[in-house]
């Protein structure tokens, strides 16, 4: 399956970015082959707010089935849920570690957002 | 006549000045506390509550039956309050600025009028005067529409005294922009002077005449007097720095009730203001 | 890295004086002046500006009179009454909310949307670390967004060069810029005064902290102006889950330091200065997480220390 991981860098060795909406970038990783591609977290800079919402749309457009990140606010959570994407929060370490942990069942699906919405 | 009491910096004595000014008014006045984030004037006034009315603003409500997911509402909304995702149109009411763009653009009539509570407007009687204030709901970010609701609740059949929120950005502008005169309250410190400058620039930007009330004045400290002279802004009143004033304030007491001299000073301020406003209105005639 | 935000609800209670004193006590810190409406921290923090950049918050519609047919539709669709009834229409930037609806509906495409420059922000150098501050233009909006920008910069700097703490001098109120100052912070320090208004505003701010899920602690400034109120406010604060810090006594040295343009701890060793040093140690404990879960950190107000520091 394809998972989208918030990342601070552009390789599987990069540290995971705990932020979802304001993540440096995303890696779309195939959990079987570990093939991956970089998905830019392009925010529409002319929009004054709603980074989490935009990132949620990015995840849906990339065709991710699950999102692995550190924190996810309520708005991003709503968007991901509406898109039928599994949300996993509390992931840390390197991107590759998060993917392995998820495969091994050590990271569980979140039932609700785990941080308050970030303002603006 | 609309008289605003404002300052760039918080805690300089806006509420003290507005409340005491209203209390010493020679005619019935209406005091509007426009600091809806932290309204305080009512703490210094024995009031009889007349009416409490909720202030709501528009938020989009989606009729899923009619929605074709065309995405036009999402495209027009600059505040990310509507998002189409999969087979759904999601709304984020707390992002909405109530511009009504979605409602107007929707070709299917699928966006309906929803409501979000901003806060409450409270009207109260206070002897021959009236006090109106707003209370922003905790967690709500958008104060200007509530400030406008406070102003909207007031009829201009008598002088309005407007206690403005601190600062020089949207909430303060929303409060003072229709005033005839702005009283700028400051204190003789570098912070006070810095923020007074910003407030004076704001008044000039809005082309509203202003005067200064110096609070916590200390003998020998002429920081504000020098600035006022240089900028040719009238220094209308000085309230001396006394610990007893600070103590009375902490108990919610009005200074003019405690100190007859200060009461006289406020009465004099009224006479000066009336003269000023009179000459202003004459100047405005063709 | 920990982020501490100083707030008060009511203005003028001593946020900036306390921030400047903390900044002086610490050997390394990043400072953020989040009161972009009336920034003051730079006035008592020796600094040199290294980067100055314009801040664009939102958009401003600009009308091209050549294309305008004066149909009036823009005026009709503007929910903020920002388009004056003139011919051709004139857009009032003070009232404009930046929603862009006028441009979207204009049938002759006579309105284009341009970035709105609403202020400048600065990266300055101080002896013990960077200071991020800003100046919002007059009658400008989006102060919340500007605050977010400053805090984001501060966090980025803290990631590059390890720094124990970011001190954020917050704005007054409980609205947009305050919410922007506190989201995601580690701890809120409420600086308030034992007055009826101080109490009223403290309760509203405490509710906001609860709502945002941010732990908060509180100190009462000039507590001896009203010892009874200090005590009852302390009880109320504790009941709302706030950590109680040492109170600060009324001390003319505070005004003297401000007039000199210096931080209190730099020019005075008087009672207020001592209280602030004590408060910093308490805050450090809270940030380090060494405080027991109980809110009753210590009796309130402080009964230890000098006799004149106590109201009992």
Tab-separated table of N, CA and C in Angstrom, chain A residues 41-108:
chain	number	residue	atom	x	y	z
A	41	UNK	N	5.096	19.802	-0.398
A	41	UNK	CA	3.978	20.334	0.392
A	41	UNK	C	3.736	21.761	-0.078
A	42	UNK	N	3.214	21.872	-1.287
A	42	UNK	CA	3.020	23.208	-1.842
A	42	UNK	C	1.778	23.835	-1.245
A	43	UNK	N	1.985	24.907	-0.539
A	43	UNK	CA	0.858	25.639	0.017
A	43	UNK	C	0.555	26.764	-0.957
A	44	UNK	N	-0.692	26.975	-1.185
A	44	UNK	CA	-1.055	28.130	-1.985
A	44	UNK	C	-0.745	29.373	-1.158
A	45	UNK	N	0.331	30.066	-1.560
A	45	UNK	CA	0.818	31.154	-0.721
A	45	UNK	C	-0.129	32.339	-0.669
A	46	UNK	N	-1.057	32.366	-1.597
A	46	UNK	CA	-1.990	33.488	-1.569
A	46	UNK	C	-3.144	33.240	-0.620
A	47	UNK	N	-3.228	32.012	-0.122
A	47	UNK	CA	-4.267	31.728	0.863
A	47	UNK	C	-3.709	32.040	2.245
A	48	UNK	N	-4.438	32.833	2.997
A	48	UNK	CA	-3.877	33.254	4.271
A	48	UNK	C	-3.858	32.163	5.341
A	49	UNK	N	-4.613	31.137	5.201
A	49	UNK	CA	-4.677	30.164	6.276
A	49	UNK	C	-5.050	28.794	5.743
A	50	UNK	N	-5.000	27.791	6.602
A	50	UNK	CA	-5.485	26.473	6.224
A	50	UNK	C	-4.430	25.531	5.690
A	51	UNK	N	-3.211	25.552	6.289
A	51	UNK	CA	-2.133	24.674	5.832
A	51	UNK	C	-2.536	23.204	5.953
A	52	UNK	N	-3.188	22.850	7.062
A	52	UNK	CA	-3.571	21.458	7.282
A	52	UNK	C	-4.564	20.976	6.234
A	53	UNK	N	-5.479	21.857	5.875
A	53	UNK	CA	-6.494	21.522	4.882
A	53	UNK	C	-5.832	21.273	3.525
A	54	UNK	N	-4.907	22.182	3.169
A	54	UNK	CA	-4.195	22.049	1.895
A	54	UNK	C	-3.389	20.759	1.854
A	55	UNK	N	-2.682	20.482	2.961
A	55	UNK	CA	-1.860	19.282	3.008
A	55	UNK	C	-2.735	18.035	2.903
A	56	UNK	N	-3.906	18.081	3.506
A	56	UNK	CA	-4.845	16.957	3.421
A	56	UNK	C	-5.243	16.712	1.972
A	57	UNK	N	-5.478	17.796	1.238
A	57	UNK	CA	-5.841	17.665	-0.176
A	57	UNK	C	-4.680	17.078	-0.974
A	58	UNK	N	-3.464	17.530	-0.623
A	58	UNK	CA	-2.270	17.008	-1.293
A	58	UNK	C	-2.182	15.492	-1.100
A	59	UNK	N	-2.427	15.053	0.129
A	59	UNK	CA	-2.360	13.624	0.438
A	59	UNK	C	-3.376	12.840	-0.392
A	60	UNK	N	-4.577	13.399	-0.515
A	60	UNK	CA	-5.627	12.722	-1.272
A	60	UNK	C	-5.259	12.656	-2.752
A	61	UNK	N	-4.731	13.795	-3.269
A	61	UNK	CA	-4.378	13.847	-4.687
A	61	UNK	C	-3.240	12.880	-5.011
A	62	UNK	N	-2.337	12.636	-4.034
A	62	UNK	CA	-1.203	11.749	-4.260
A	62	UNK	C	-1.626	10.278	-4.247
A	63	UNK	N	-2.852	10.041	-3.814
A	63	UNK	CA	-3.349	8.670	-3.796
A	63	UNK	C	-2.892	7.870	-2.582
A	64	UNK	N	-2.551	8.578	-1.490
A	64	UNK	CA	-2.106	7.878	-0.283
A	64	UNK	C	-3.277	7.142	0.369
A	65	UNK	N	-2.947	5.964	0.925
A	65	UNK	CA	-3.979	5.235	1.662
A	65	UNK	C	-3.861	5.492	3.161
A	66	UNK	N	-2.655	5.893	3.585
A	66	UNK	CA	-2.450	6.242	4.989
A	66	UNK	C	-1.466	7.394	5.074
A	67	UNK	N	-1.583	8.182	6.144
A	67	UNK	CA	-0.651	9.268	6.401
A	67	UNK	C	0.054	8.971	7.712
A	68	UNK	N	1.394	9.024	7.710
A	68	UNK	CA	2.158	8.840	8.940
A	68	UNK	C	2.787	10.179	9.309
A	69	UNK	N	2.484	10.676	10.501
A	69	UNK	CA	3.035	11.965	10.909
A	69	UNK	C	3.114	12.018	12.424
A	70	UNK	N	3.619	13.171	12.941
A	70	UNK	CA	3.711	13.321	14.393
A	70	UNK	C	2.405	13.834	14.970
A	71	UNK	N	2.009	15.001	14.467
A	71	UNK	CA	0.797	15.612	14.980
A	71	UNK	C	-0.147	15.934	13.838
A	72	UNK	N	-1.421	15.826	14.125
A	72	UNK	CA	-2.411	16.167	13.107
A	72	UNK	C	-3.534	16.951	13.769
A	73	UNK	N	-3.784	18.130	13.245
A	73	UNK	CA	-4.832	18.982	13.808
A	73	UNK	C	-6.214	18.567	13.315
A	74	UNK	N	-7.237	19.183	13.891
A	74	UNK	CA	-8.610	18.769	13.591
A	74	UNK	C	-9.031	18.961	12.136
A	75	UNK	N	-8.550	20.052	11.502
A	75	UNK	CA	-9.013	20.316	10.145
A	75	UNK	C	-8.404	19.324	9.168
A	76	UNK	N	-7.079	19.126	9.299
A	76	UNK	CA	-6.418	18.158	8.435
A	76	UNK	C	-7.041	16.773	8.659
A	77	UNK	N	-7.338	16.480	9.905
A	77	UNK	CA	-7.915	15.175	10.233
A	77	UNK	C	-9.248	14.985	9.505
A	78	UNK	N	-10.076	16.023	9.546
A	78	UNK	CA	-11.384	15.952	8.874
A	78	UNK	C	-11.217	15.696	7.387
A	79	UNK	N	-10.264	16.422	6.780
A	79	UNK	CA	-10.048	16.279	5.337
A	79	UNK	C	-9.587	14.859	5.017
A	80	UNK	N	-8.609	14.360	5.787
A	80	UNK	CA	-8.068	13.025	5.529
A	80	UNK	C	-9.142	11.963	5.721
A	81	UNK	N	-9.952	12.169	6.746
A	81	UNK	CA	-10.996	11.190	7.009
A	81	UNK	C	-12.029	11.172	5.883
A	82	UNK	N	-12.385	12.387	5.421
A	82	UNK	CA	-13.362	12.475	4.335
A	82	UNK	C	-12.820	11.804	3.078
A	83	UNK	N	-11.494	11.852	2.915
A	83	UNK	CA	-10.885	11.243	1.735
A	83	UNK	C	-10.672	9.743	1.934
A	84	UNK	N	-11.031	9.234	3.101
A	84	UNK	CA	-10.887	7.809	3.374
A	84	UNK	C	-9.450	7.390	3.626
A	85	UNK	N	-8.630	8.335	4.096
A	85	UNK	CA	-7.216	8.035	4.354
A	85	UNK	C	-7.021	7.729	5.845
A	86	UNK	N	-6.297	6.659	6.136
A	86	UNK	CA	-5.992	6.314	7.520
A	86	UNK	C	-4.981	7.314	8.076
A	87	UNK	N	-5.230	7.830	9.286
A	87	UNK	CA	-4.324	8.798	9.887
A	87	UNK	C	-3.561	8.129	11.029
A	88	UNK	N	-2.234	8.238	10.971
A	88	UNK	CA	-1.416	7.689	12.047
A	88	UNK	C	-0.590	8.817	12.639
A	89	UNK	N	-0.779	9.090	13.926
A	89	UNK	CA	-0.014	10.162	14.570
A	89	UNK	C	0.959	9.561	15.574
A	90	UNK	N	1.857	10.390	16.056
A	90	UNK	CA	2.805	9.923	17.075
A	90	UNK	C	4.008	9.224	16.475
A	91	UNK	N	4.150	9.262	15.146
A	91	UNK	CA	5.316	8.641	14.519
A	91	UNK	C	6.526	9.544	14.737
A	92	UNK	N	7.731	8.936	14.847
A	92	UNK	CA	8.939	9.740	15.007
A	92	UNK	C	10.124	8.951	14.454
A	93	UNK	N	11.313	9.524	14.581
A	93	UNK	CA	12.513	8.878	14.055
A	93	UNK	C	12.672	9.172	12.575
A	94	UNK	N	13.299	8.230	11.850
A	94	UNK	CA	13.481	8.436	10.421
A	94	UNK	C	12.217	8.003	9.670
A	95	UNK	N	12.082	8.456	8.450
A	95	UNK	CA	10.921	8.104	7.648
A	95	UNK	C	10.835	6.581	7.493
A	96	UNK	N	11.986	5.973	7.201
A	96	UNK	CA	12.017	4.527	6.987
A	96	UNK	C	11.552	3.770	8.243
A	97	UNK	N	11.956	4.288	9.428
A	97	UNK	CA	11.543	3.650	10.680
A	97	UNK	C	10.024	3.691	10.827
A	98	UNK	N	9.455	4.872	10.540
A	98	UNK	CA	8.011	5.026	10.684
A	98	UNK	C	7.287	4.045	9.768
A	99	UNK	N	7.802	3.886	8.524
A	99	UNK	CA	7.164	2.970	7.578
A	99	UNK	C	7.256	1.527	8.097
A	100	UNK	N	8.432	1.139	8.586
A	100	UNK	CA	8.607	-0.221	9.117
A	100	UNK	C	7.691	-0.467	10.314
A	101	UNK	N	7.675	0.502	11.223
A	101	UNK	CA	6.822	0.366	12.409
A	101	UNK	C	5.362	0.235	12.025
A	102	UNK	N	4.984	0.973	11.018
A	102	UNK	CA	3.585	0.904	10.585
A	102	UNK	C	3.282	-0.486	10.012
A	103	UNK	N	4.243	-0.984	9.215
A	103	UNK	CA	4.063	-2.319	8.630
A	103	UNK	C	3.968	-3.395	9.718
A	104	UNK	N	4.781	-3.221	10.772
A	104	UNK	CA	4.789	-4.204	11.854
A	104	UNK	C	3.613	-4.044	12.810
A	105	UNK	N	2.790	-3.061	12.512
A	105	UNK	CA	1.624	-2.877	13.373
A	105	UNK	C	1.945	-2.162	14.677
A	106	UNK	N	3.127	-1.513	14.723
A	106	UNK	CA	3.474	-0.825	15.975
A	106	UNK	C	2.943	0.609	16.011
A	107	UNK	N	2.420	1.079	14.898
A	107	UNK	CA	1.789	2.402	14.884
A	107	UNK	C	0.318	2.191	14.581
A	108	UNK	N	-0.508	2.790	15.421
A	108	UNK	CA	-1.940	2.540	15.270
A	108	UNK	C	-2.670	3.730	14.666
